[in-house]
mmCIF file of C-alpha atoms and ligand atoms in Angstrom:
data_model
loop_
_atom_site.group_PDB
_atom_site.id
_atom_site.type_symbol
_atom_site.label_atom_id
_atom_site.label_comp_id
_atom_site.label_asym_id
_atom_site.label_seq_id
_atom_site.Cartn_x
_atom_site.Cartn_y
_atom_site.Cartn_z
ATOM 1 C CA UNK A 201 45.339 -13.546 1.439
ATOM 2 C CA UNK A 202 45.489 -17.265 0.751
ATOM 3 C CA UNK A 203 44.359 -18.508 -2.068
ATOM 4 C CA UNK A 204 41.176 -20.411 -0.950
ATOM 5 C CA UNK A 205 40.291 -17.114 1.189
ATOM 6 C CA UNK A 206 40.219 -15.300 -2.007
ATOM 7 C CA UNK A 207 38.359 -17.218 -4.050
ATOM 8 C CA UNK A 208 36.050 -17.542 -1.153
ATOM 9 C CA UNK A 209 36.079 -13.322 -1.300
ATOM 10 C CA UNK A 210 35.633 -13.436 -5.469
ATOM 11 C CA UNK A 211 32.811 -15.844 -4.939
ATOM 12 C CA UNK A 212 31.048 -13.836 -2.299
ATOM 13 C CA UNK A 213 31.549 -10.693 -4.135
ATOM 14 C CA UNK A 214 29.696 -11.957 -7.441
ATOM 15 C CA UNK A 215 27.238 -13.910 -5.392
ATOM 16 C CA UNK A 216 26.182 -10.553 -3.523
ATOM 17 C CA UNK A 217 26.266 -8.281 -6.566
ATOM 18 C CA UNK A 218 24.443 -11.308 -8.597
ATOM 19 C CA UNK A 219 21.827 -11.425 -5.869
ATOM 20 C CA UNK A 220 21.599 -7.431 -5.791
ATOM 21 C CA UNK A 221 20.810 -7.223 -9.267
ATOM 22 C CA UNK A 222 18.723 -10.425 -9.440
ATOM 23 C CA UNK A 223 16.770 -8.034 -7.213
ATOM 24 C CA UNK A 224 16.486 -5.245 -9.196
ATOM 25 C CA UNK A 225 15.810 -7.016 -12.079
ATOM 26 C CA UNK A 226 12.486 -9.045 -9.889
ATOM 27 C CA UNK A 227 11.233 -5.685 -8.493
ATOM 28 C CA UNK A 228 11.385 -3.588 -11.821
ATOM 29 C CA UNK A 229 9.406 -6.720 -13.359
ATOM 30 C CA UNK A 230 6.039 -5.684 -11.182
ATOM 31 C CA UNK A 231 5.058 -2.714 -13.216
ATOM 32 C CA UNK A 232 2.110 -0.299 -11.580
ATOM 33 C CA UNK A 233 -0.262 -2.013 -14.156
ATOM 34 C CA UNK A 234 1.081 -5.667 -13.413
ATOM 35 C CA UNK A 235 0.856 -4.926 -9.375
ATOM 36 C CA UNK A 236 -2.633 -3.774 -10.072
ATOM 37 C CA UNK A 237 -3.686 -6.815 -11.404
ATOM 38 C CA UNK A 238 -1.988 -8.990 -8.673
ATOM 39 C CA UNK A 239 -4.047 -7.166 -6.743
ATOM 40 C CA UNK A 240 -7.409 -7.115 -8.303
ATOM 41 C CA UNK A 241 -6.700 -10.945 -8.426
ATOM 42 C CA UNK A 242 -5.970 -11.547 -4.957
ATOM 43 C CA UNK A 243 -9.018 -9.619 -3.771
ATOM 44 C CA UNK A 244 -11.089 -11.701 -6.085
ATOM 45 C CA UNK A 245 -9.392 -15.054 -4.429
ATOM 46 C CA UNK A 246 -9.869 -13.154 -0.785
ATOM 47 C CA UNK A 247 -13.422 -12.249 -1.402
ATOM 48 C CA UNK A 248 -14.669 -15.644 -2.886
ATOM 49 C CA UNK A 249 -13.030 -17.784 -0.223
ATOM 50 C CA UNK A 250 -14.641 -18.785 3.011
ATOM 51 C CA UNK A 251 -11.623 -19.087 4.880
ATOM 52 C CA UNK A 252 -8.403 -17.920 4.310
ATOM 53 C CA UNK A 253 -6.013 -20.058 2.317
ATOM 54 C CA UNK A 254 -3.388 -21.827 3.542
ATOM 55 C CA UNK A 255 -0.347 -19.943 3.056
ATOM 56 C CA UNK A 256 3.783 -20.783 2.216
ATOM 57 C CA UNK A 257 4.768 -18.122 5.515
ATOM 58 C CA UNK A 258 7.924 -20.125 6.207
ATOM 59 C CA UNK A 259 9.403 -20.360 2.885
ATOM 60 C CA UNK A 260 8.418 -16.993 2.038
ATOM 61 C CA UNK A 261 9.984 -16.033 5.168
ATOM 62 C CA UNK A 262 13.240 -17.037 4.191
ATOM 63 C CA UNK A 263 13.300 -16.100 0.675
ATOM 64 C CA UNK A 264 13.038 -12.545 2.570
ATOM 65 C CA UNK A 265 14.470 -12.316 5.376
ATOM 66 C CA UNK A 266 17.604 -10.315 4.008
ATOM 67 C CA UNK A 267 15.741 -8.276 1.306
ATOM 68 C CA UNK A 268 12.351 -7.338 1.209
ATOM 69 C CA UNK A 269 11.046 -6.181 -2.669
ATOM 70 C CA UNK A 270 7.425 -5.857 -2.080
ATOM 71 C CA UNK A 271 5.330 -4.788 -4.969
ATOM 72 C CA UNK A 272 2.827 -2.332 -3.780
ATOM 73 C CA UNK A 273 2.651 -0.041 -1.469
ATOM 74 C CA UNK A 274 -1.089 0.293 0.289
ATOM 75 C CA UNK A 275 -1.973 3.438 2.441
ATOM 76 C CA UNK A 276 -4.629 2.343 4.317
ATOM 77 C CA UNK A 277 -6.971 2.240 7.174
ATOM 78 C CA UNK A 278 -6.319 1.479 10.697
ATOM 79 C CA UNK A 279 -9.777 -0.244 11.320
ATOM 80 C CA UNK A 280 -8.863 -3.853 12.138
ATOM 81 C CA UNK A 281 -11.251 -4.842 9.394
ATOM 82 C CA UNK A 282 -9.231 -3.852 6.800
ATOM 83 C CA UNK A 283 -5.817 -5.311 6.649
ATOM 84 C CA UNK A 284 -4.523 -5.452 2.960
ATOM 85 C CA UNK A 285 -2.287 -8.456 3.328
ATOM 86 C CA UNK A 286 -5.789 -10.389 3.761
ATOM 87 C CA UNK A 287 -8.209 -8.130 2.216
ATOM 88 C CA UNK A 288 -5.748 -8.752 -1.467
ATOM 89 C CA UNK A 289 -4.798 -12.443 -0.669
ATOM 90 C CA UNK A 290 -0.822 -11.692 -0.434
ATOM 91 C CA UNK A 291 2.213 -13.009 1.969
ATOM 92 C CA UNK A 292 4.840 -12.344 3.758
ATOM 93 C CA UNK A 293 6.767 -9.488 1.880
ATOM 94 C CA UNK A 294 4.430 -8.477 -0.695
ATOM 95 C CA UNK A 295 2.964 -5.250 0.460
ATOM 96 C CA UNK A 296 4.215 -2.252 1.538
ATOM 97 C CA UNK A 297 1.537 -1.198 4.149
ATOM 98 C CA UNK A 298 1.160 2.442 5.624
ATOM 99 C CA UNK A 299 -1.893 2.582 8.242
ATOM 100 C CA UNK A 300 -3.647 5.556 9.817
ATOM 101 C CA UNK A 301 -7.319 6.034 10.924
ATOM 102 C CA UNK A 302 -8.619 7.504 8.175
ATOM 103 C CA UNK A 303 -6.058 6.810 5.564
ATOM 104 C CA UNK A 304 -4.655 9.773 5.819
ATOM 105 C CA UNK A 305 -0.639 10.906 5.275
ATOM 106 C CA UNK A 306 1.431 13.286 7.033
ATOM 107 C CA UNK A 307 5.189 13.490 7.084
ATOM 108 C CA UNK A 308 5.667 10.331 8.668
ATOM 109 C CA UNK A 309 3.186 7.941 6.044
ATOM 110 C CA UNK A 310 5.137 10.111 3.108
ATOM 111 C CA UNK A 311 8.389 9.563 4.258
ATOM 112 C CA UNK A 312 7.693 5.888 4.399
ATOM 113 C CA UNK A 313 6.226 6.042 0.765
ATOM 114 C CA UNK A 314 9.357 7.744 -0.596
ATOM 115 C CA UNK A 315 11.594 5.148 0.989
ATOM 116 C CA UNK A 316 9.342 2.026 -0.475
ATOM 117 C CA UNK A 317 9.789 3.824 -3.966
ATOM 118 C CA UNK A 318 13.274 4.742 -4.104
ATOM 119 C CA UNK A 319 14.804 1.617 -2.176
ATOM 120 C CA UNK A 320 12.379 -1.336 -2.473
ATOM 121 C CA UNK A 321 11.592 -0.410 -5.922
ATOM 122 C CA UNK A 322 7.716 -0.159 -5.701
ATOM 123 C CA UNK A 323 5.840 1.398 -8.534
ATOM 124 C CA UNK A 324 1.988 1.087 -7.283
ATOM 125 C CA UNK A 325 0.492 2.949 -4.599
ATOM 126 C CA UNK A 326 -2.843 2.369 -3.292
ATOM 127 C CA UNK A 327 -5.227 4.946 -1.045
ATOM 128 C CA UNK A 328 -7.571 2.043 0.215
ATOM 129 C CA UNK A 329 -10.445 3.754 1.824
ATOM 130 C CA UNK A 330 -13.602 1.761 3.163
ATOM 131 C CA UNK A 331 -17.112 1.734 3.319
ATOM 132 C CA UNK A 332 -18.196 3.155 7.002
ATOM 133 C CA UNK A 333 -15.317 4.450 7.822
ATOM 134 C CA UNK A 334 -15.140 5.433 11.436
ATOM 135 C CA UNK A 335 -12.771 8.099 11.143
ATOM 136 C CA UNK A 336 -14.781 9.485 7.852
ATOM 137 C CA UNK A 337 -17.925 9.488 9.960
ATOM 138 C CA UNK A 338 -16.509 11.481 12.998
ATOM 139 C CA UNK A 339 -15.603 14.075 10.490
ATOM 140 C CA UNK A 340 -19.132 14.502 8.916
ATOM 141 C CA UNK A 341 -20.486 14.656 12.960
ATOM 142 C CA UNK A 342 -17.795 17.282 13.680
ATOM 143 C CA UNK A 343 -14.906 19.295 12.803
ATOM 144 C CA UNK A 344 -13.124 19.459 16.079
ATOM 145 C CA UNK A 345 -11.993 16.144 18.442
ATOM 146 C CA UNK A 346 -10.037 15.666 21.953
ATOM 147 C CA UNK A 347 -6.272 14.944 21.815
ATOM 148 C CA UNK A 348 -4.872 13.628 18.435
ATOM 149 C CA UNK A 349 -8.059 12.444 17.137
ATOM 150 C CA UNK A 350 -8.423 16.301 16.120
ATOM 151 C CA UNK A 351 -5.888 15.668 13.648
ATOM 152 C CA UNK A 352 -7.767 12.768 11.834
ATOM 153 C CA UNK A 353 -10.870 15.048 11.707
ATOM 154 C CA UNK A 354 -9.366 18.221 10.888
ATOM 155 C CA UNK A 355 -6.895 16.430 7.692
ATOM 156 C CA UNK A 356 -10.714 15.202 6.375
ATOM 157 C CA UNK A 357 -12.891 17.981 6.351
ATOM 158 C CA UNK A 358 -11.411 18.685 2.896
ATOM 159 C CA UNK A 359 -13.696 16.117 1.651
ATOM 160 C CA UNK A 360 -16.363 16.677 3.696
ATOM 161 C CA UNK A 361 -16.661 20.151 2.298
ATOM 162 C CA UNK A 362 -15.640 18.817 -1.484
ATOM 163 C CA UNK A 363 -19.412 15.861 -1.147
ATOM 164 C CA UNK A 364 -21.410 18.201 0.258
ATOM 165 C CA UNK A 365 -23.917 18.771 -2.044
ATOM 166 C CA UNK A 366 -23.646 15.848 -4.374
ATOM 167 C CA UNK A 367 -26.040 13.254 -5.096
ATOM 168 C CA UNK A 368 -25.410 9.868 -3.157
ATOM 169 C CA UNK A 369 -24.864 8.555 0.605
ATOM 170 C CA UNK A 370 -22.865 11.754 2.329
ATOM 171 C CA UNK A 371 -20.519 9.197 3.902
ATOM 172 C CA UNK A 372 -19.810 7.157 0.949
ATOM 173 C CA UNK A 373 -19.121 10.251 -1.186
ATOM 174 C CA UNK A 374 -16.737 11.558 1.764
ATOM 175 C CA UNK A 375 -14.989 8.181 1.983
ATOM 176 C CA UNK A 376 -14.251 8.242 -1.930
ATOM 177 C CA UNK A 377 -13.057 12.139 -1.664
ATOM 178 C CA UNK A 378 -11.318 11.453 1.138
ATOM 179 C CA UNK A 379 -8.957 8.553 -0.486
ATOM 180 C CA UNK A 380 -8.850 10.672 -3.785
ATOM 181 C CA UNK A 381 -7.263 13.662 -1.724
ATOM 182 C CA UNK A 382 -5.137 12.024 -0.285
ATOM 183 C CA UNK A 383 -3.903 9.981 -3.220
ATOM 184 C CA UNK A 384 -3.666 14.009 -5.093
ATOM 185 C CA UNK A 385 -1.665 14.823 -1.826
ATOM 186 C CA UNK A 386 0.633 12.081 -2.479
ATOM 187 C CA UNK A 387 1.217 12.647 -6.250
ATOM 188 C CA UNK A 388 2.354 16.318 -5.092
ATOM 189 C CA UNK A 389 3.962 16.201 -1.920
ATOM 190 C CA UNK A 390 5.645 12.912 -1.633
ATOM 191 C CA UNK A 391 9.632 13.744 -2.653
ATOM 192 C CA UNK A 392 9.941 10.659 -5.765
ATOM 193 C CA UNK A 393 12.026 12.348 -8.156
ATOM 194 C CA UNK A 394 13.218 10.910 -11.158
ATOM 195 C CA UNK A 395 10.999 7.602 -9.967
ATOM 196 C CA UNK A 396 7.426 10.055 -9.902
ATOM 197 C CA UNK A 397 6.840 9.123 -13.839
ATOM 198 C CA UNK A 398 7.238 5.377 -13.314
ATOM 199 C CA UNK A 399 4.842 5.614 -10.361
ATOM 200 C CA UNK A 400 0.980 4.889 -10.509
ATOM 201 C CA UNK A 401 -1.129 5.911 -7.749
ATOM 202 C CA UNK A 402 -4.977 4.740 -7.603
ATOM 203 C CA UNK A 403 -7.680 4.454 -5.224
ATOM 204 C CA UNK A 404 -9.447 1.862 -4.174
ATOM 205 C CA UNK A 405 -12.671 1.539 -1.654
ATOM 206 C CA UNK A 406 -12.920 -1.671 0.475
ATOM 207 C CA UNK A 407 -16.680 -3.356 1.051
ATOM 208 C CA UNK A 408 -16.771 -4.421 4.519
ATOM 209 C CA UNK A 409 -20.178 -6.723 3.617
ATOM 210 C CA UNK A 410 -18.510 -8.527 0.386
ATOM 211 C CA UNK A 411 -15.278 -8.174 1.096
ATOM 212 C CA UNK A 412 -14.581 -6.555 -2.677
ATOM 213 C CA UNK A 413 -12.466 -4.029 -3.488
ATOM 214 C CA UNK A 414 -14.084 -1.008 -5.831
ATOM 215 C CA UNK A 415 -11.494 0.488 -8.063
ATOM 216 C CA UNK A 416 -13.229 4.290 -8.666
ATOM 217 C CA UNK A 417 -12.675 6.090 -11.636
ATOM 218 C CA UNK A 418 -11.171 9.228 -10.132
HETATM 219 ZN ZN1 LIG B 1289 -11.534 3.680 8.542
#
């Protein structure tokens, strides 16, 4: 090897391992607490703005377009009213988004979980359900659907049984059960290891009307 070839090796060797643990170092900085309150604040910014902020996409795009360290991970709903990159204010790169009618998980949603956790280094996981959920609402009308849908309605009449009976709007109460259950199914089933202790999962309830999030004591 010549000699400017291996200085040009010993430089790209320390530049790559500096960069690898520059990243480590930026994505064990967002603790679960810390991401919740980037959050909270974004949601705050989202719900008091008229229009949506102007945003830094291309720079942001850059800074990761080799590496990707976002620092939560929200499971939430398909509806197209709910998408968490506006709904909590963020950009390109921030959030580690999972979406199902219904935010519900199967294998495929927990797999994705495990691999935010144990590769991108994410410590906060959100279950974002929302007020009139469509998927929530099929469930309370029946427990049975054509094609796939069945699954959706099947995987939530857990919580439709759990509200019954309570005090309070039936599909409000089923919404909130629903996102608890499935944030209990994701404390249990999804495969974090060592990682599970530095892991926070909460649940959060999107208002379509004032475009606040509701953090429920669970
Ligand atoms: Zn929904």
């Amino acid at each position: 090897m010549k000699p400017h070839h291996f200085i040009t090796a010993i430089v790209a060797t320390v530049f790559t391992a500096g960069t690898i643990l520059f990243a480590a170092e930026h994505a064990a900085l967002v603790s679960p607490d810390d991401a919740l309150a980037k959050l909270q604040a974004g949601n705050k910014r989202f719900a008091t703005s008229k229009i949506t902020e102007g945003k830094p996409v291309a720079a942001r795009r850059a800074e990761t377009a080799q590496s990707q360290h976002p620092f939560a991970i929200i499971v939430g709903c398909a509806d197209s009213r709910t998408p968490p990159e506006l709904v909590f204010d963020q950009n390109v790169g921030d959030l580690f988004v999972v979406r199902t009618a219904g935010n519900l998980v199967g294998e495929h949603a927990l797999g994705s979980i495990e691999y935010a956790v144990e590769h991108l280094g994410t410590r906060l996981i959100v279950v974002l359900g929302h007020e009139r959920c469509g998927a929530v609402k099929a469930a309370l009308a029946t427990a049975t659907a054509p094609g796939h849908v069945n699954s959706l309605v099947r995987d939530i009449q857990p919580a439709v049984k759990a509200a019954k009976g309570k005090a309070g709007d039936p599909l409000d109460l089923t919404i909130q059960e629903n996102a608890t259950q499935v944030a209990a199914r994701i404390r249990s089933e999804a495969k974090l290891g060592k990682l599970a202790k530095n892991v926070r999962v909460v649940v959060g309830v999107y208002d379509l009307d004032t475009g606040k999030v509701e953090w429920p004591k669970e």
